[in-house]
Short mmCIF file of N, CA, C and O in Angstrom, two decimals:
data_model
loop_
_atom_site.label_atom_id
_atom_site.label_comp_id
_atom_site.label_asym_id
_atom_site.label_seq_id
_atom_site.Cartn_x
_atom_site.Cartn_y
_atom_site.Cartn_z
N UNK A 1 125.41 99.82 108.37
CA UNK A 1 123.98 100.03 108.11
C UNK A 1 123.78 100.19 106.60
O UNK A 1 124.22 101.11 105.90
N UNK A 2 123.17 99.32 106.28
CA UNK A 2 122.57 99.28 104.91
C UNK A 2 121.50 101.08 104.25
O UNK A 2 120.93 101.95 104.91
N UNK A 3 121.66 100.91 102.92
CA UNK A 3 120.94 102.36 102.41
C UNK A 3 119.63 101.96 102.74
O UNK A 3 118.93 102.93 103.04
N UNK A 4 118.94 100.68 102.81
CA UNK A 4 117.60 100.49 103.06
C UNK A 4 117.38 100.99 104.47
O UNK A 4 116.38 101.66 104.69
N UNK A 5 118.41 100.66 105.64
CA UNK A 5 118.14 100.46 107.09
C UNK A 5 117.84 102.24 107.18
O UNK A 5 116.78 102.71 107.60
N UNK A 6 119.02 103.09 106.69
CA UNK A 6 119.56 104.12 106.64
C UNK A 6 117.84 104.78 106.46
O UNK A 6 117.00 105.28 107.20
N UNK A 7 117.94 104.49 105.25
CA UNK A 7 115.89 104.64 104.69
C UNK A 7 114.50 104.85 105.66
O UNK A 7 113.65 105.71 105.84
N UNK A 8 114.80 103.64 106.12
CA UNK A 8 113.77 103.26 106.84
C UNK A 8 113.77 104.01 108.51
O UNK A 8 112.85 104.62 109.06
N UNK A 9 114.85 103.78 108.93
CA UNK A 9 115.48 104.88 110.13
C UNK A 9 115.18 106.49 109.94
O UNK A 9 114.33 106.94 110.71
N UNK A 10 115.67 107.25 109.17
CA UNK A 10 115.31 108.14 108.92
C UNK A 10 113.56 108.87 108.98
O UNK A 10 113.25 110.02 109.31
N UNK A 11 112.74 107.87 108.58
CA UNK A 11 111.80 108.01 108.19
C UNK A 11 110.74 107.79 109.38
O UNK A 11 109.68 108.41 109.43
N UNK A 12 111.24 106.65 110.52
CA UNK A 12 110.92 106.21 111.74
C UNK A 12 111.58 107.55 112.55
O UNK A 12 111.15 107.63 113.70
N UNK A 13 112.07 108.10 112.36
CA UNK A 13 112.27 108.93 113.12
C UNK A 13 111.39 110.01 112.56
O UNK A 13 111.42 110.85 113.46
N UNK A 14 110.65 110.48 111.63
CA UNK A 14 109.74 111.66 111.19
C UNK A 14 108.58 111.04 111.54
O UNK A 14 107.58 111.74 111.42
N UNK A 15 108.41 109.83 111.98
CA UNK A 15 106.80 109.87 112.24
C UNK A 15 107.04 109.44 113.31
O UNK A 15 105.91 109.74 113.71
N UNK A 16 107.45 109.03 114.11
CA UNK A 16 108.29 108.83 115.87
C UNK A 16 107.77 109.86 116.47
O UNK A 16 107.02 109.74 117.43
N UNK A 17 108.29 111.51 115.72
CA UNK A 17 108.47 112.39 116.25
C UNK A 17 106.41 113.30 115.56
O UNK A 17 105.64 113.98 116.24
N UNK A 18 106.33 113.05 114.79
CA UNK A 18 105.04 113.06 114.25
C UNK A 18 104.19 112.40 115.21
O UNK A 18 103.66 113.18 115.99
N UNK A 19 103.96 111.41 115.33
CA UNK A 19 102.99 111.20 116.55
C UNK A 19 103.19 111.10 117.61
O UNK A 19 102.13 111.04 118.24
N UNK A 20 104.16 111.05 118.30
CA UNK A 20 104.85 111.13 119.54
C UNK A 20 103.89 113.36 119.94
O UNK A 20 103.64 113.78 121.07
N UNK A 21 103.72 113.89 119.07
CA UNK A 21 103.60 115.40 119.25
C UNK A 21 102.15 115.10 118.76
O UNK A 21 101.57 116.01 119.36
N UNK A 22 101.36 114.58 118.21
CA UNK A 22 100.41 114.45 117.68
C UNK A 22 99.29 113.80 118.85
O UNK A 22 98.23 114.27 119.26
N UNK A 23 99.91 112.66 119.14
CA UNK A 23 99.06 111.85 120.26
C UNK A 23 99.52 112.19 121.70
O UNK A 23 98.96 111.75 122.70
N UNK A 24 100.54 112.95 121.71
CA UNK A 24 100.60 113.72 122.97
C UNK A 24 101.27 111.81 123.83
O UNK A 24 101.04 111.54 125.01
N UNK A 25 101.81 111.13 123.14
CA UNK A 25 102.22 110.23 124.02
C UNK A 25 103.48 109.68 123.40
O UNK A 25 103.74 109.85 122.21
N UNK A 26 104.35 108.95 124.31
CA UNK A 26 105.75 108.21 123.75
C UNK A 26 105.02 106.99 122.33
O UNK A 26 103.90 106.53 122.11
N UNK A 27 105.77 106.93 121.95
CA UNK A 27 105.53 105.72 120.97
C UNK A 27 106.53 105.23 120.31
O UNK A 27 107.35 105.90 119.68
N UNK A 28 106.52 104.01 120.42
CA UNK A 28 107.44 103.24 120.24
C UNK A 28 107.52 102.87 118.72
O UNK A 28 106.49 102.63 118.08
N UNK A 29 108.76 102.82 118.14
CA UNK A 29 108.71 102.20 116.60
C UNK A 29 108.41 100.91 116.42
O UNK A 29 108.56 100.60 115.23
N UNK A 30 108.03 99.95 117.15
CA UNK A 30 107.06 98.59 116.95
C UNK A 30 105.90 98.26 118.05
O UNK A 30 105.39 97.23 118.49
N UNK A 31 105.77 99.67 118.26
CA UNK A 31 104.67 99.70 118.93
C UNK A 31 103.33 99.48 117.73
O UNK A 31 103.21 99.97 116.60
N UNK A 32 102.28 98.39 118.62
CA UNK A 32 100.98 98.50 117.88
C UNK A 32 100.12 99.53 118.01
O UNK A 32 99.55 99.64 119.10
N UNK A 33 99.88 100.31 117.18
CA UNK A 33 99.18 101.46 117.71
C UNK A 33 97.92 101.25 117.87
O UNK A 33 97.35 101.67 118.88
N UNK A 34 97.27 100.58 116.95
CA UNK A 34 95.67 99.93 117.23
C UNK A 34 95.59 99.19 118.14
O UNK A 34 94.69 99.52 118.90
N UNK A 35 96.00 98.51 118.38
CA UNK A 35 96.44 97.52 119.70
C UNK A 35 96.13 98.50 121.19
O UNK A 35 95.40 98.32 122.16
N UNK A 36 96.82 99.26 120.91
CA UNK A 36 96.94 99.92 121.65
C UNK A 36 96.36 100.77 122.39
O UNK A 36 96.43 101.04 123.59
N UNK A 37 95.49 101.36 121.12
CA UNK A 37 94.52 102.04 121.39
C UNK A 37 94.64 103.88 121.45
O UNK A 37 93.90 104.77 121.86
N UNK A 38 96.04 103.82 120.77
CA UNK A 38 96.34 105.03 120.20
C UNK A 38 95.76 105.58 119.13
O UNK A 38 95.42 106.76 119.11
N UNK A 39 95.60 104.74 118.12
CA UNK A 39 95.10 105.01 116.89
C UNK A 39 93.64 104.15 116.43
O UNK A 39 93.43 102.94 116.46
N UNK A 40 92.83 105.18 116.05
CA UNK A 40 91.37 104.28 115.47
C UNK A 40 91.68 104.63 113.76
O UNK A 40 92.55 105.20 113.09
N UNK A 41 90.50 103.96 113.57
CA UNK A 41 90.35 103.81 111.65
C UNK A 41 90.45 105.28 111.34
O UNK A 41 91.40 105.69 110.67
N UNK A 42 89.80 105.87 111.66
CA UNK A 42 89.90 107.70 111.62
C UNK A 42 91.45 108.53 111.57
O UNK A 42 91.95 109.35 110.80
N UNK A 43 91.77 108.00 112.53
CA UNK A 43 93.40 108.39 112.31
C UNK A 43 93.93 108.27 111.31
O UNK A 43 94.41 109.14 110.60
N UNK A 44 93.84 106.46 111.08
CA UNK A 44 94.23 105.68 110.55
C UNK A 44 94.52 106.67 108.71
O UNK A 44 95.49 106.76 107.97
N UNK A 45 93.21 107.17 108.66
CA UNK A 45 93.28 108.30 107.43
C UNK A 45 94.12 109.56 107.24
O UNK A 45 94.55 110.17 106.26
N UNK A 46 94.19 109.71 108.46
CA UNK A 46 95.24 111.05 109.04
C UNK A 46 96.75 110.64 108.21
O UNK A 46 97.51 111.20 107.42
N UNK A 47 96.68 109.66 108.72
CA UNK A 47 98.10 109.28 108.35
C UNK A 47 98.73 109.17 107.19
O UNK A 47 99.89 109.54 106.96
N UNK A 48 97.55 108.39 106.01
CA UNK A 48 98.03 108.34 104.78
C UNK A 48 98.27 109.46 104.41
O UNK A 48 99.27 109.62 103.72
N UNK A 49 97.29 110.76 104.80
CA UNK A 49 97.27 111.87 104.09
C UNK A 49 98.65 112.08 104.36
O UNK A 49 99.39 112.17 103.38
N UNK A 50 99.39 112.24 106.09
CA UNK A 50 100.33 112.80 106.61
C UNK A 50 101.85 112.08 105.65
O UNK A 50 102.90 112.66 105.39
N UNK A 51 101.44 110.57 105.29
CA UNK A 51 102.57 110.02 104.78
C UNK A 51 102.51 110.72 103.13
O UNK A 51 103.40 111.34 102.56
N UNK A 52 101.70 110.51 102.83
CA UNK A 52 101.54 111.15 101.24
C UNK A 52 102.17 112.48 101.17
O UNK A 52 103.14 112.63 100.42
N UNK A 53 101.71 113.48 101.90
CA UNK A 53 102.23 114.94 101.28
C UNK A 53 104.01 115.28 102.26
O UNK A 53 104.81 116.20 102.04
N UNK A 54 104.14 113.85 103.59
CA UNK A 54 105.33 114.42 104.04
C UNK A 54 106.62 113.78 103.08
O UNK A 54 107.60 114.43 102.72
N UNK A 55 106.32 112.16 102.74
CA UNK A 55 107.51 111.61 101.79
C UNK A 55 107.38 111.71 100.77
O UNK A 55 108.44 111.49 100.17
N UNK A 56 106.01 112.13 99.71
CA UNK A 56 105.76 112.51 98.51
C UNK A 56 105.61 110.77 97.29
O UNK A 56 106.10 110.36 96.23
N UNK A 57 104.46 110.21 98.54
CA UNK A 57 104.00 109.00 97.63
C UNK A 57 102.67 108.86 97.59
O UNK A 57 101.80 109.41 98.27
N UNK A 58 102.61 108.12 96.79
CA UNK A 58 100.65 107.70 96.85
C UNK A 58 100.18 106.47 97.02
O UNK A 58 100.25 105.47 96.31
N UNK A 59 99.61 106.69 98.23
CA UNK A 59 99.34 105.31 98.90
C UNK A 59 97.57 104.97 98.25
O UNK A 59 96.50 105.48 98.58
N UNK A 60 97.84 104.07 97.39
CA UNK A 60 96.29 103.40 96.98
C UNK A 60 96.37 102.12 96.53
O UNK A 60 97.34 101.58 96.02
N UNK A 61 95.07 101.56 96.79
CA UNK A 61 95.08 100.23 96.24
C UNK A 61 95.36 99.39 97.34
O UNK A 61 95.15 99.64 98.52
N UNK A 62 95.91 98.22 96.77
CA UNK A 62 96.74 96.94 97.69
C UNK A 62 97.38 97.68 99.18
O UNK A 62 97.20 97.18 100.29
N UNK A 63 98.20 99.07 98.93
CA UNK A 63 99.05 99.62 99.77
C UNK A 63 98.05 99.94 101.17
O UNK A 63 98.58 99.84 102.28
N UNK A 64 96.60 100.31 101.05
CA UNK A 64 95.60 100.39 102.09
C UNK A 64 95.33 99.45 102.98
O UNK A 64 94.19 99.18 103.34
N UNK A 65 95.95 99.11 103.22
CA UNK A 65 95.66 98.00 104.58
C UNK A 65 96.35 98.12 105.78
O UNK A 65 97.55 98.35 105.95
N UNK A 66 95.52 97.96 106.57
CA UNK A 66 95.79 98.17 107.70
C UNK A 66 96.84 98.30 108.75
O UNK A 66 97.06 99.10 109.66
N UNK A 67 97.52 96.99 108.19
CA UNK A 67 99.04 96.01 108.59
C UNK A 67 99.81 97.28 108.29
O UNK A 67 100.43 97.70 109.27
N UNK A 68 99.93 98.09 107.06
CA UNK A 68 100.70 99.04 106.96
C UNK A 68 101.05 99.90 108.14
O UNK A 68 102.16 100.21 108.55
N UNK A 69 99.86 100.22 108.59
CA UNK A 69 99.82 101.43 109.40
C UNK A 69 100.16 101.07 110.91
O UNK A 69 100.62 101.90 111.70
N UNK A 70 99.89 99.72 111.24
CA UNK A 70 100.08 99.33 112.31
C UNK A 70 101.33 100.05 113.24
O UNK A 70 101.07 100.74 114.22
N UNK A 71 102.23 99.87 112.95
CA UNK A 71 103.52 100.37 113.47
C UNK A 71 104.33 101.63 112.89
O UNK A 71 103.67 102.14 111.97
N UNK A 72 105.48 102.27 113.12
CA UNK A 72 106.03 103.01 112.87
C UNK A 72 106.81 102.26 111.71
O UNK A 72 106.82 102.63 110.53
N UNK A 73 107.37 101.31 112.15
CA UNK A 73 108.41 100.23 111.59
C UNK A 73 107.29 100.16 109.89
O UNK A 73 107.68 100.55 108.79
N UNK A 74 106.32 99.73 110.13
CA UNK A 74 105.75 99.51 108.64
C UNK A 74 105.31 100.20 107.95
O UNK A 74 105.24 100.00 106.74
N UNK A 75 104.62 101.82 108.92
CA UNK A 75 104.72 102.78 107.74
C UNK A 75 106.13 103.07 107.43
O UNK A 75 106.22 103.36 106.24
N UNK A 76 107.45 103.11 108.14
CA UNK A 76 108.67 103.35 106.97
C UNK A 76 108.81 102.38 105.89
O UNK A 76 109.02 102.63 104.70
N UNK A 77 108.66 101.05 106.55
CA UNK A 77 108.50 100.14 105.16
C UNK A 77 107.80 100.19 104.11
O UNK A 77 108.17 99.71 103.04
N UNK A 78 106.66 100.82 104.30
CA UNK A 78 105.83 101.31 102.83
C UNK A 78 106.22 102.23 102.40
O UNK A 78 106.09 102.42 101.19
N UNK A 79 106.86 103.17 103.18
CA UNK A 79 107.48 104.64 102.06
C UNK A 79 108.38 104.12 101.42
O UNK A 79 108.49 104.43 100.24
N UNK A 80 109.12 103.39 101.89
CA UNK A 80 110.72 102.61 101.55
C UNK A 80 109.81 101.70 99.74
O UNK A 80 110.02 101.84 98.54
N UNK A 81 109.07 101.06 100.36
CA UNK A 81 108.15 100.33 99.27
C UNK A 81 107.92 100.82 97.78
O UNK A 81 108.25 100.41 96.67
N UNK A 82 106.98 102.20 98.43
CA UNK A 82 106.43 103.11 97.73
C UNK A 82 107.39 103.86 96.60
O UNK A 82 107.32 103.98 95.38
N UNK A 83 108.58 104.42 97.90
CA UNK A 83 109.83 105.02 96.92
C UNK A 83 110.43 104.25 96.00
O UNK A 83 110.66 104.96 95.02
N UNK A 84 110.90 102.82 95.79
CA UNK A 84 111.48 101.81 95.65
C UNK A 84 110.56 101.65 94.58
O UNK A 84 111.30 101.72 93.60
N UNK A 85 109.95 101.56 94.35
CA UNK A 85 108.33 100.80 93.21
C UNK A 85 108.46 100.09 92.86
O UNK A 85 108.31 99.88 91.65
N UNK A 86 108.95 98.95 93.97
CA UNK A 86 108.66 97.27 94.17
C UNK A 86 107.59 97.60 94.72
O UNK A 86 107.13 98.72 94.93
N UNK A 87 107.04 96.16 95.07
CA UNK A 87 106.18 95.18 95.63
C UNK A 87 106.07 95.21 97.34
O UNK A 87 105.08 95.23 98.07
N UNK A 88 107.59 95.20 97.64
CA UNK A 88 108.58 94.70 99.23
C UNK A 88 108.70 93.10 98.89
O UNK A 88 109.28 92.35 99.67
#
């Protein structure tokens, strides 16, 4: 396992366990959550805040979109992103 996988794993597992206790339901790490109907735009705000003060990044700009938030899998990829201060 790569330091990225290692990264990104870690991190899927803090918000796995974060909304899994939050939405009171299982959730899957490529689960669609809008899709789904777990998560609305409202949440959707919950989250940045929750990703901002739990991995210690700042999500603005380009990083606001939606696609981010979609999954578990892509908010670790934006912290991974974020931490990294590439592009992806």
């Amino acid at each position: 396992m790569t330091a990225e996988q290692q990264t990104d794993s870690a991190a899927e597992e803090v918000l796995r366990s974060y909304l899994t206790d939050r939405l009171k339901a299982d959730v899957l790490v490529a689960q669609d959550l809008f899709a789904s109907g777990l998560v609305n735009s409202m949440f959707a705000m919950e989250l940045v805040v929750y990703l901002e003060k739990t991995f210690e990044v700042a999500i603005i700009g380009e990083h606001l979109r939606l696609d981010n938030f979609r999954t578990i899998q892509s908010m670790a990829a934006l912290v991974r992103t974020l931490r990294d201060g590439s592009d992806g």
